[in-house]
């Protein structure tokens, strides 16, 4: 049967105490809503509807790349009311799966089981047993064990409050049945809202048996209502990702101190030290070592590269056998060939470095093409910006740049040239030439320093 997903995401999320709508908060670098959307897509839904309301424009703009139908619920009159906004748009022949924008970790296997279960009677519900069910709607079962209704926490009697089987909110129903039950909802309850949970009672009254499914893990059904719950889910999710990487053969010095906010593909025998943060799409080659406290964003790290402690690599290509850091910063648009060494306090931006090039200490290399085997001395910098525009520095193969040199772009230093330490270079340099650009020293022999007056 064709499947439509509806993601409820109109609420504000008061307990987050945030100016951003709740579903905009991120978990592992992705918004809560995006997690749910991606899961719905992995379930191969024919159509995904997102009911939004609070911060509507902001939410839509942040999720432009979602191929969803956006339905606005201007006034948030309850979860049942939210579903009423879309039900007419969904073909009667579809199954509808209801998902929550603030329940980000529900698994696709659990949802598939829920969809399958609905096949039998047209209605299935995802429920779970919790040690502490406070705050959730409770599942009330009759003498034969069949579901009779759901009662919300605030409507529950003392005895009902003892029930530990809870409503996760997620359900699958045939669209025609659901439409019929939604028409029967009223706001005659403590909250004065149209509660989606009341459809269960209507289904039972019409003689439809509610199928129930349990999630594989109780973390899957946990919602984010405040920042503590968000942090709890983040840590849980990070640990799961770390465990998956270890199963693939990656060594993590401490799986509890590793954060992946994107996707990581790795070769064999990669080692990742503590407190490394990986963002976006990252690839790390065979036997590469990532030192402690590194941040790597949307980059490729070559085979056997060593990234030493406290280095930041952003949108860059690091070649095989490179040695980067400690304390190096490789910025967007940089591409380093094989065997490049970049040492401490070196910044590389929008530059290419040829095989075996080295800049080991305190340099800035910006908008440059650096040839093979070039040696850049300590403190040498490219002056790429004249206050208005950025200019290029081109350094040929086998050039030697002495320490503390200023290379004023636009500038070409041809292959094999040598720049003596302490130079300011503003004119192109011929191949193989030595350029010395420094003041003669003035020497005053037997110089007596002045003394402080007492
Ligand atoms: C809901 C269920 C409860 C269940 C719990 C599981 C109802 C009435 N109760 O309660 O049985 O145990 O989820 O987490 O369904 N939303 C809208 N429009 C609205 C109201 C809510 O889109 O008018 C959205 C919210 O943005 C949120 C979701 O629906 O993503 C759930 O709403 P919330 O108010 O958090 O419901 P709970 O009280 O948690
Ligand atoms: Ca909730």
Coordinates of C-alpha atoms and ligand atoms in Angstrom, one line a residue:
X1 CA 0.0 0.0 0.0
X2 CA 1.3 3.5 -0.8
X3 CA 2.6 5.4 2.3
X4 CA 2.4 9.1 3.3
X5 CA 4.3 10.4 6.2
X6 CA 3.1 13.3 8.3
X7 CA 5.6 15.0 10.6
X8 CA 4.1 17.1 13.3
X9 CA 6.4 20.1 13.9
X10 CA 4.2 23.1 14.6
X11 CA 4.8 23.4 18.3
X12 CA 7.0 26.1 19.9
X13 CA 8.8 24.0 22.5
X14 CA 8.5 26.4 25.4
X15 CA 10.7 24.3 27.7
X16 CA 13.7 24.8 25.4
X17 CA 13.7 28.5 26.4
X18 CA 14.9 29.4 23.0
X19 CA 14.1 32.0 20.4
X20 CA 14.4 29.2 17.8
X21 CA 11.5 26.8 17.2
X22 CA 12.3 23.5 18.9
X23 CA 12.6 21.4 15.7
X24 CA 15.4 23.8 14.5
X25 CA 17.7 22.7 17.3
X26 CA 20.5 20.3 16.1
X27 CA 21.5 16.9 17.1
X28 CA 24.8 15.7 15.6
X29 CA 24.9 18.7 13.3
X30 CA 21.5 18.1 11.8
X31 CA 18.2 19.7 12.9
X32 CA 15.7 17.5 14.8
X33 CA 13.2 17.9 12.0
X34 CA 15.8 16.9 9.4
X35 CA 16.5 13.6 11.3
X36 CA 12.9 12.7 11.2
X37 CA 12.5 13.7 7.6
X38 CA 15.6 11.6 6.6
X39 CA 14.1 8.6 8.4
X40 CA 10.8 9.1 6.7
X41 CA 12.6 9.1 3.3
X42 CA 14.6 6.0 4.2
X43 CA 11.2 4.3 4.9
X44 CA 10.5 5.0 1.1
X45 CA 7.4 7.1 1.8
X46 CA 5.6 8.2 -1.4
X47 CA 5.0 11.7 0.1
X48 CA 6.2 13.5 3.2
X49 CA 4.0 16.2 4.7
X50 CA 5.4 18.6 7.4
X51 CA 2.9 20.4 9.6
X52 CA 4.6 23.5 10.8
X53 CA 3.3 26.7 12.5
X54 CA 5.6 28.2 15.1
X55 CA 8.4 30.0 13.3
X56 CA 7.0 28.7 10.0
X57 CA 9.2 30.7 7.7
X58 CA 12.3 30.1 9.6
X59 CA 11.6 26.3 9.7
X60 CA 10.8 26.1 6.0
X61 CA 13.9 28.1 5.0
X62 CA 16.2 25.9 7.0
X63 CA 14.7 22.8 5.3
X64 CA 14.6 23.9 1.7
X65 CA 16.3 20.8 0.6
X66 CA 13.6 18.6 2.0
X67 CA 11.4 17.3 -0.7
X68 CA 8.2 17.7 1.4
X69 CA 4.8 19.2 1.3
X70 CA 4.6 22.0 3.8
X71 CA 1.2 22.5 5.5
X72 CA 0.7 25.3 7.9
X73 CA -1.2 25.0 11.2
X74 CA -1.6 28.6 12.1
X75 CA -3.1 28.0 15.5
X76 CA -1.8 25.0 17.4
X77 CA -4.9 23.4 18.8
X78 CA -3.5 20.0 19.4
X79 CA -1.9 17.0 17.7
X80 CA -5.3 15.9 16.3
X81 CA -5.9 19.4 14.9
X82 CA -2.5 19.3 13.3
X83 CA -3.3 16.1 11.4
X84 CA -6.7 17.5 10.4
X85 CA -4.7 20.2 8.4
X86 CA -3.3 17.5 6.0
X87 CA -5.6 14.6 6.0
X88 CA -7.8 15.9 3.1
X89 CA -4.7 16.1 0.9
X90 CA -3.8 12.5 1.3
X91 CA -5.3 9.9 -1.1
X92 CA -7.8 7.6 0.7
X93 CA -5.8 4.6 -0.5
X94 CA -2.7 5.5 1.4
X95 CA -1.4 4.4 4.8
X96 CA -0.5 7.4 6.9
X97 CA 2.4 7.3 9.3
X98 CA 2.5 10.0 12.0
X99 CA 5.9 11.1 13.1
X100 CA 7.0 13.8 15.6
X101 CA 9.4 16.5 14.7
X102 CA 10.9 16.4 18.2
X103 CA 11.5 12.6 18.3
X104 CA 14.7 12.4 16.2
X105 CA 16.2 9.0 16.8
X106 CA 13.3 6.7 15.9
X107 CA 14.8 3.9 13.7
X108 CA 13.7 2.9 10.3
X109 CA 13.4 -0.8 11.2
X110 CA 11.0 0.1 14.0
X111 CA 8.9 2.2 11.7
X112 CA 8.9 -0.5 9.0
X113 CA 7.5 -3.0 11.6
X114 CA 4.9 -0.4 12.5
X115 CA 3.8 -0.1 8.9
X116 CA 3.7 -3.8 8.4
X117 CA 1.6 -4.2 11.6
X118 CA -1.0 -1.8 10.2
X119 CA -1.6 -4.1 7.3
X120 CA -3.6 -6.5 9.4
X121 CA -6.4 -4.2 10.7
X122 CA -5.6 -0.8 9.2
X123 CA -4.3 0.7 12.5
X124 CA -1.0 0.2 14.5
X125 CA 0.5 2.1 17.3
X126 CA 4.1 2.3 18.6
X127 CA 4.1 1.9 22.4
X128 CA 6.8 1.3 24.9
X129 CA 7.3 0.2 28.5
X130 CA 9.1 2.9 30.6
X131 CA 10.2 2.7 34.2
X132 CA 9.2 6.3 34.5
X133 CA 6.2 6.9 32.4
X134 CA 5.4 10.4 33.8
X135 CA 4.4 12.9 31.2
X136 CA 3.4 10.4 28.5
X137 CA 0.0 9.3 27.4
X138 CA -0.8 5.8 28.9
X139 CA -2.0 2.8 27.0
X140 CA -5.1 1.3 28.6
X141 CA -5.7 -2.4 27.7
X142 CA -8.9 -4.4 28.4
X143 CA -9.3 -7.8 30.1
X144 CA -8.2 -9.6 26.9
X145 CA -5.1 -7.5 26.6
X146 CA -6.4 -5.5 23.6
X147 CA -5.9 -1.7 23.5
X148 CA -9.0 0.2 24.6
X149 CA -7.8 3.8 24.7
X150 CA -5.0 6.2 25.4
X151 CA -5.3 8.6 28.4
X152 CA -3.1 11.6 28.6
X153 CA -1.1 12.2 31.8
X154 CA -3.3 15.1 32.9
X155 CA -6.5 13.2 32.2
X156 CA -5.4 10.0 33.8
X157 CA -6.9 8.6 37.0
X158 CA -4.5 7.6 39.9
X159 CA -4.8 4.0 38.7
X160 CA -4.1 4.8 35.1
X161 CA -1.1 6.8 36.2
X162 CA 0.4 3.5 37.4
X163 CA 0.4 2.1 33.9
X164 CA 3.9 1.9 32.4
X165 CA 3.0 1.2 28.8
X166 CA 3.1 4.6 27.1
X167 CA 2.1 6.1 23.8
X168 CA 5.0 7.2 21.7
X169 CA 2.7 9.2 19.5
X170 CA 3.8 7.4 16.4
X171 CA 1.1 5.4 14.6
X172 CA 0.1 4.1 11.2
X173 CA -3.5 4.2 9.9
X174 CA -5.3 3.9 6.6
X175 CA -6.1 7.4 5.4
X176 CA -9.8 6.9 5.0
X177 CA -10.2 5.4 8.5
X178 CA -8.1 8.2 10.0
X179 CA -10.1 10.9 8.3
X180 CA -13.3 9.4 9.7
X181 CA -11.9 9.3 13.2
X182 CA -10.5 12.8 13.1
X183 CA -14.0 14.1 12.2
X184 CA -15.1 12.7 15.5
X185 CA -12.6 14.5 17.7
X186 CA -13.7 17.2 20.1
X187 CA -11.7 19.5 22.4
X188 CA -13.7 18.3 25.4
X189 CA -10.8 17.6 27.7
X190 CA -8.6 19.3 30.3
X191 CA -6.2 20.8 27.7
X192 CA -9.1 22.0 25.5
X193 CA -7.2 20.5 22.5
X194 CA -8.0 18.1 19.7
X195 CA -6.0 15.2 20.9
X196 CA -4.8 12.7 18.2
X197 CA -4.7 10.1 20.9
X198 CA -8.5 10.1 21.0
X199 CA -8.6 8.4 17.6
X200 CA -7.7 5.1 19.4
X201 CA -11.0 5.2 21.4
X202 CA -12.9 5.8 18.2
X203 CA -11.2 3.0 16.3
X204 CA -12.0 0.6 19.1
X205 CA -15.6 1.7 19.2
X206 CA -15.8 0.9 15.5
X207 CA -14.5 -2.6 16.2
X208 CA -11.0 -2.1 14.7
X209 CA -8.3 -3.8 16.6
X210 CA -5.2 -1.7 17.4
X211 CA -2.0 -3.5 16.6
X212 CA 0.9 -2.5 18.8
X213 CA 4.6 -2.5 18.1
X214 CA 7.6 -1.9 20.5
X215 CA 10.7 -0.1 19.5
X216 CA 14.0 -1.9 19.4
X217 CA 15.4 0.5 22.0
X218 CA 13.6 3.0 24.3
X219 CA 16.0 5.8 23.2
X220 CA 14.2 5.7 19.8
X221 CA 11.0 7.0 21.2
X222 CA 12.4 9.7 23.4
X223 CA 11.3 13.2 22.6
X224 CA 13.3 16.5 23.1
X225 CA 11.4 18.9 25.3
X226 CA 14.3 20.6 27.0
X227 CA 18.0 21.0 26.6
X228 CA 18.9 18.3 29.0
X229 CA 17.0 15.8 27.0
X230 CA 18.6 17.1 23.8
X231 CA 22.1 16.5 25.4
X232 CA 21.1 13.1 26.5
X233 CA 20.0 12.1 23.0
X234 CA 23.1 13.7 21.5
X235 CA 25.4 11.6 23.8
X236 CA 23.5 8.4 23.1
X237 CA 23.6 9.0 19.3
X238 CA 27.3 9.9 19.4
X239 CA 28.1 6.7 21.3
X240 CA 26.1 4.6 18.7
X241 CA 28.0 6.3 15.9
X242 CA 31.3 5.6 17.6
X243 CA 30.4 2.0 18.1
X244 CA 29.5 1.6 14.5
X245 CA 32.9 3.1 13.4
X246 CA 34.7 0.7 15.7
X247 CA 32.8 -2.2 14.2
X248 CA 34.1 -1.0 10.8
X249 CA 37.7 -1.2 12.1
X250 CA 38.4 2.4 13.2
X251 CA 40.3 2.8 16.5
X252 CA 38.9 5.5 18.8
X253 CA 41.0 6.4 21.9
X254 CA 37.7 7.0 23.8
X255 CA 34.3 6.4 22.1
X256 CA 32.8 8.7 24.7
X257 CA 35.0 11.6 23.6
X258 CA 34.3 11.6 19.8
X259 CA 31.8 13.6 17.9
X260 CA 30.6 13.0 14.4
X261 CA 28.3 15.7 13.0
X262 CA 28.1 14.4 9.4
X263 CA 29.4 11.3 7.7
X264 CA 32.8 9.7 8.0
X265 CA 34.3 7.2 5.6
X266 CA 37.6 5.6 6.5
X267 CA 40.2 3.3 5.2
X268 CA 41.9 0.6 7.2
X269 CA 43.5 1.0 10.6
X270 CA 42.6 4.7 11.2
X271 CA 43.3 5.9 14.7
X272 CA 41.4 8.8 16.2
X273 CA 42.5 10.3 19.5
X274 CA 40.3 11.9 22.1
X275 CA 38.0 15.0 21.6
X276 CA 38.1 15.0 17.8
X277 CA 35.1 16.6 16.1
X278 CA 34.2 15.6 12.5
X279 CA 31.8 17.7 10.6
X280 CA 30.2 17.4 7.2
X281 CA 31.4 14.8 4.8
X282 CA 34.9 13.6 5.7
X283 CA 37.1 10.9 4.3
X284 CA 40.1 9.6 6.2
X285 CA 42.5 7.3 4.3
X286 CA 44.3 4.1 5.4
X287 CA 46.4 4.2 8.5
X288 CA 46.0 7.9 9.0
X289 CA 46.3 9.2 12.6
X290 CA 44.2 12.0 13.9
X291 CA 45.6 13.6 17.1
X292 CA 43.7 14.8 20.1
X293 CA 41.4 17.9 19.9
X294 CA 41.4 18.2 16.1
X295 CA 38.4 19.6 14.2
X296 CA 38.0 18.2 10.6
X297 CA 35.2 19.6 8.5
X298 CA 34.2 18.5 4.9
X299 CA 37.7 17.3 4.0
X300 CA 39.7 14.4 2.7
X301 CA 42.7 13.2 4.6
X302 CA 45.1 11.0 2.6
X303 CA 46.6 7.6 3.5
X304 CA 49.1 7.6 6.3
X305 CA 48.7 11.3 7.0
X306 CA 49.3 12.4 10.6
X307 CA 47.2 15.2 11.9
X308 CA 48.8 16.3 15.2
X309 CA 47.0 17.8 18.2
X310 CA 44.8 20.9 18.0
X311 CA 44.7 21.2 14.2
X312 CA 41.7 22.6 12.4
X313 CA 41.1 21.4 8.8
X314 CA 38.2 22.9 6.9
X315 CA 37.1 22.0 3.3
X316 CA 40.6 20.9 2.4
X317 CA 42.4 18.0 0.8
X318 CA 45.3 16.6 2.8
X319 CA 47.6 14.4 0.7
X320 CA 49.1 11.1 1.6
X321 CA 51.8 11.0 4.3
X322 CA 51.3 14.7 5.2
X323 CA 52.3 15.8 8.6
X324 CA 50.0 18.6 9.9
X325 CA 50.2 20.4 13.1
X326 CA 50.2 20.5 16.1
X327 CA 48.2 23.8 16.1
X328 CA 47.8 24.1 12.3
X329 CA 44.9 25.6 10.5
X330 CA 44.1 24.5 6.9
X331 CA 41.3 26.6 5.6
X332 CA 38.8 26.2 2.7
X333 CA 40.1 25.7 -0.8
X334 CA 43.4 24.3 0.2
X335 CA 44.9 21.2 -1.5
X336 CA 48.1 19.7 -0.2
X337 CA 49.9 17.1 -2.4
X338 CA 51.8 14.1 -0.9
X339 CA 54.4 14.4 1.8
X340 CA 53.7 18.0 2.7
X341 CA 54.6 19.2 6.2
X342 CA 52.7 22.0 7.9
X343 CA 53.9 22.8 11.4
X344 CA 52.7 24.8 14.4
X345 CA 50.9 28.1 14.0
X346 CA 50.8 27.8 10.2
X347 CA 47.7 29.0 8.4
X348 CA 47.0 27.9 4.8
X349 CA 44.1 29.4 2.9
X350 CA 42.9 28.7 -0.7
X351 CA 46.3 27.4 -1.7
X352 CA 47.9 24.4 -3.3
X353 CA 51.2 23.0 -2.1
X354 CA 53.3 20.6 -4.2
X355 CA 54.7 17.3 -3.2
X356 CA 57.2 17.5 -0.3
X357 CA 56.6 21.3 0.4
X358 CA 57.2 22.3 4.0
X359 CA 56.1 25.2 6.1
X360 CA 57.0 24.2 9.6
X361 CA 56.5 27.2 11.8
X362 CA 54.4 30.4 12.1
X363 CA 53.5 31.1 8.5
X364 CA 50.5 32.4 6.5
X365 CA 50.1 31.0 3.0
X366 CA 47.1 32.5 1.3
X367 CA 45.9 32.5 -2.3
X368 CA 49.1 30.8 -3.3
X369 CA 50.4 28.1 -5.6
X370 CA 53.4 26.5 -4.0
X371 CA 55.5 24.1 -6.0
X372 CA 57.1 20.8 -5.1
X373 CA 59.9 20.6 -2.4
X374 CA 59.5 24.3 -1.6
X375 CA 60.8 25.2 1.9
X376 CA 59.0 28.1 3.6
X377 CA 61.0 29.3 6.6
X378 CA 59.6 30.3 10.0
X379 CA 57.5 33.4 10.1
X380 CA 57.3 33.8 6.3
X381 CA 54.0 35.2 5.1
X382 CA 52.2 36.0 1.9
X383 CA 50.7 39.5 1.9
X384 CA 47.8 38.6 -0.3
X385 CA 45.4 41.5 0.6
X386 CA 46.0 45.1 -0.3
X387 CA 43.0 46.4 1.6
X388 CA 40.7 46.1 -1.4
X389 CA 41.5 42.9 -3.3
X390 CA 43.2 39.5 -2.8
X391 CA 46.2 38.7 -5.0
X392 CA 48.0 35.5 -5.9
X393 CA 51.5 34.3 -5.0
X394 CA 53.1 31.7 -7.2
X395 CA 56.1 29.9 -5.9
X396 CA 57.9 27.5 -8.3
X397 CA 59.4 24.1 -7.5
X398 CA 62.5 23.9 -5.3
X399 CA 62.2 27.5 -4.1
X400 CA 63.7 28.3 -0.7
X401 CA 62.0 31.1 1.3
X402 CA 64.1 32.3 4.2
X403 CA 62.6 33.0 7.6
X404 CA 60.5 36.1 8.3
X405 CA 60.0 37.0 4.6
X406 CA 57.1 39.0 3.4
X407 CA 55.9 38.0 -0.1
X408 CA 53.8 40.9 -1.4
X409 CA 51.3 39.6 -4.0
X410 CA 50.7 39.6 -6.9
X411 CA 54.1 37.8 -7.1
X412 CA 55.8 35.0 -8.9
X413 CA 59.0 33.4 -7.6
X414 CA 60.3 31.2 -10.3
X415 CA 61.7 27.6 -9.7
X416 CA 64.9 27.1 -7.8
X417 CA 65.1 30.7 -6.5
X418 CA 66.4 31.5 -3.0
X419 CA 65.1 34.3 -0.8
X420 CA 67.4 35.1 2.0
X421 CA 65.9 35.5 5.5
X422 CA 64.2 38.8 6.5
X423 CA 63.3 39.9 2.9
X424 CA 60.4 41.9 1.7
X425 CA 59.8 40.8 -1.9
X426 CA 57.5 42.8 -4.1
X427 CA 58.9 42.0 -7.6
X428 CA 58.9 38.7 -9.5
X429 CA 62.1 36.7 -8.9
X430 CA 64.0 35.0 -11.8
X431 CA 64.6 31.2 -11.7
X432 CA 67.6 30.1 -9.7
X433 CA 68.4 33.6 -8.4
X434 CA 69.3 34.6 -4.9
X435 CA 67.5 37.7 -3.6
X436 CA 68.7 39.4 -0.4
X437 CA 66.6 42.3 0.7
X438 CA 67.7 43.5 4.1
X439 CA 69.4 46.5 5.7
X440 CA 73.2 46.3 6.3
X441 CA 73.9 46.0 10.0
X442 CA 75.4 49.2 11.6
X443 CA 77.9 48.2 14.3
X444 CA 78.9 50.4 17.2
X445 CA 81.8 48.7 19.1
X446 CA 82.0 48.7 22.9
X447 CA 78.5 50.2 23.3
X448 CA 77.6 51.2 26.8
X449 CA 73.9 50.8 27.6
X450 CA 72.2 53.7 29.4
X451 CA 71.5 53.3 33.1
X452 CA 68.3 53.8 35.0
X453 CA 68.4 57.0 37.2
X454 CA 67.9 56.0 40.8
Ligands
LIG1 C1 2.1 13.6 22.8 C2 0.9 12.6 22.9 C3 1.2 11.6 24.1 C4 2.5 10.9 23.9 C5 3.6 12.0 23.6 C6 4.9 11.2 23.2 C7 -1.1 13.7 22.2 C8 -2.3 14.4 22.6 N1 -0.3 13.3 23.2 O1 2.1 14.4 24.0 O2 0.2 10.7 24.3 O3 2.8 10.2 25.1 O4 3.3 12.9 22.6 O5 6.0 12.1 23.1 O6 -0.8 13.5 21.0 N2 2.2 19.6 17.6 C9 1.7 20.3 16.4 N3 0.5 21.0 16.6 C10 -0.2 21.1 17.7 C11 0.4 20.4 18.9 C12 1.5 19.7 18.7 O7 2.3 20.2 15.4 O8 -1.2 21.8 17.7 C13 3.4 18.9 17.4 C14 4.5 19.4 18.3 O9 5.3 20.3 17.6 C15 5.3 18.1 18.6 C16 4.3 17.0 18.6 O10 3.2 17.6 17.8 O11 6.3 17.9 17.6 C17 3.8 16.5 19.9 O12 3.2 17.6 20.6 P1 3.4 17.8 22.2 O13 2.6 19.0 22.6 O14 4.9 17.7 22.5 O15 2.7 16.5 22.7 P2 2.9 15.7 24.1 O16 2.3 16.5 25.2 O17 4.4 15.4 24.2
LIG2 CA1 6.4 16.1 23.2

